[in-house]
Amino acid sequence: MTEAAGGGRDAESVSKFVESFAAQLVEAGMQRMAARVFAALLSSDKGVMTSAELGEQLQISPAAVSGAVRYLAQTHMVSREREPGSRRERYRVRGDQWYEALTNREAVLKRWEAALREGVSSLGADTPAGRRMAETLAFFEFVEGEVAAMMERWRERREKMFGA
Amino acid sequence: MTEAAGGGRDAESVSKFVESFAAQLVEAGMQRMAARVFAALLSSDKGVMTSAELGEQLQISPAAVSGAVRYLAQTHMVSREREPGSRRERYRVRGDQWYEALTNREAVLKRWEAALREGVSSLGADTPAGRRMAETLAFFEFVEGEVAAMMERWRERREKMFGA
DNA sequence: CCTTAACTTCACAAATTTCTGAAAGAAGCG
DNA sequence: CGCTTCTTTCAGAAATTTGTGAAGTTAAGG
């Protein structure tokens, strides 16, 4: 059997998934350690791990875990939990965490929009460049609204497929 | 007047926009030179510039332009045009180029999905981790379909707002 | 309070990425 | 055909990013 004793899954399968999924995330622009930590959490049995467990499994220093987790928490990819009555912190990923993360991309969009508005008004709305930027701006505004609606639909569908 | 003679806009306004918009793109993960080139094109009068013009305006070497443009073309953020009857190449950004670029993110999604499917089957669809990954996978599949539909809606709206 | 366990911050070393100048490679034009 | 003009490739210097060990900080538990 590939199942080891002591409640572990096949450590090699897990590691293989972790590294290959992390690699995809890195390629899409995520920091390497953050990607690995996220993948490890995603493939963990409970979806929760302590800093020590992460460092152990990924063979990285506490400092690296700390940095990765800070990034992931900022971008809402994981949530931190203070285990009550212990100085241990636990990091959790839920199945619908991507929903959260994507929703928060909105802040980025907002900043892009601000920069574009600035550009339109400083170059002049009646210039060719101004019109081009205005169109870009309109596209972003459109996407922003659509994403919100899309997320609402996902909520409904998710509830049906996976329950609450 | 801020309008210089010779058809130029106020060079400083343009540069200010270019750098500030580029900075936002960089923060979101784009390479710096690519971001600057893209912003320069977006704010150019015709939406078209030659390699030499880009190098001149941004004060970067031909090599840097070449690298940036290759990246932008790969990700469909700009299109290259061979000016017929000249060894000069021209790079163009259109108002709806983001549409193109976003559409092509699909390939990235596909790879993520593949990695997740691999993970689900290797960890077991009946394990907690497997279920969590399956849910993530379902989310991505959902998004993929929704984005396609969204883009179709944008096309329609765009036509109304800006014409063809 | 003092001890101890855990996380965070800091300074530095290592690795990677980025940009340049120079040379090589295409492609029009005479 | 060779010249000229533009783009790309390449090797290396410079800058940035990344990850570590070690010191610092916070908070639980005696």
Coordinates of C-alpha atoms (C1' of nucleotides) in Angstrom, one line a residue, chain C, chain D:
Chain C
dC1 C1' 7.8 38.2 37.3
dC2 C1' 10.6 35.1 35.0
dT3 C1' 11.0 31.4 31.7
dT4 C1' 10.1 29.6 27.5
dA5 C1' 7.9 28.9 23.0
dA6 C1' 6.7 30.9 19.0
dC7 C1' 6.6 34.4 15.4
dT8 C1' 8.8 38.5 13.2
dT9 C1' 12.4 41.5 11.8
dC10 C1' 17.1 42.5 10.3
dA11 C1' 21.4 42.2 7.8
dC12 C1' 23.8 39.7 4.8
dA13 C1' 25.1 36.1 1.2
dA14 C1' 23.6 33.9 -2.8
dA15 C1' 21.0 33.5 -6.8
dT16 C1' 18.3 35.4 -10.2
dT17 C1' 16.8 39.0 -13.1
dT18 C1' 17.4 43.0 -15.9
dC19 C1' 19.6 46.0 -19.0
dT20 C1' 23.4 47.3 -21.8
dG21 C1' 27.0 47.5 -25.6
dA22 C1' 28.7 44.9 -29.2
dA23 C1' 28.3 41.7 -32.7
dA24 C1' 25.6 39.0 -35.7
dG25 C1' 21.5 38.4 -38.6
dA26 C1' 17.7 39.8 -41.9
dA27 C1' 15.8 42.6 -45.6
dG28 C1' 15.1 46.5 -48.6
dC29 C1' 17.4 49.3 -52.2
dG30 C1' 20.6 50.7 -55.3
Chain D
dC1 C1' 25.3 41.5 -55.1
dG2 C1' 26.9 44.5 -51.8
dC3 C1' 25.5 48.4 -48.8
dT4 C1' 22.7 50.2 -45.5
dT5 C1' 19.4 50.1 -41.9
dC6 C1' 17.0 48.0 -38.5
dT7 C1' 16.2 44.1 -35.2
dT8 C1' 17.8 40.3 -32.5
dT9 C1' 21.0 37.7 -29.9
dC10 C1' 24.7 37.2 -26.6
dA11 C1' 27.9 37.8 -22.7
dG12 C1' 28.6 40.2 -18.9
dA13 C1' 27.9 44.1 -15.3
dA14 C1' 24.7 45.9 -12.2
dA15 C1' 20.7 45.9 -9.6
dT16 C1' 17.2 43.5 -7.4
dT17 C1' 15.1 39.7 -5.1
dT18 C1' 15.2 35.8 -2.2
dG19 C1' 16.1 32.9 1.7
dT20 C1' 18.9 32.3 5.8
dG21 C1' 20.8 32.6 10.6
dA22 C1' 20.5 35.3 14.5
dA23 C1' 18.8 38.6 17.4
dG24 C1' 14.5 40.8 18.9
dT25 C1' 9.6 40.8 20.3
dT26 C1' 5.4 39.1 22.2
dA27 C1' 2.6 36.3 25.1
dA28 C1' 1.5 31.9 27.7
dG29 C1' 2.4 29.4 31.9
dG30 C1' 4.6 28.5 35.9

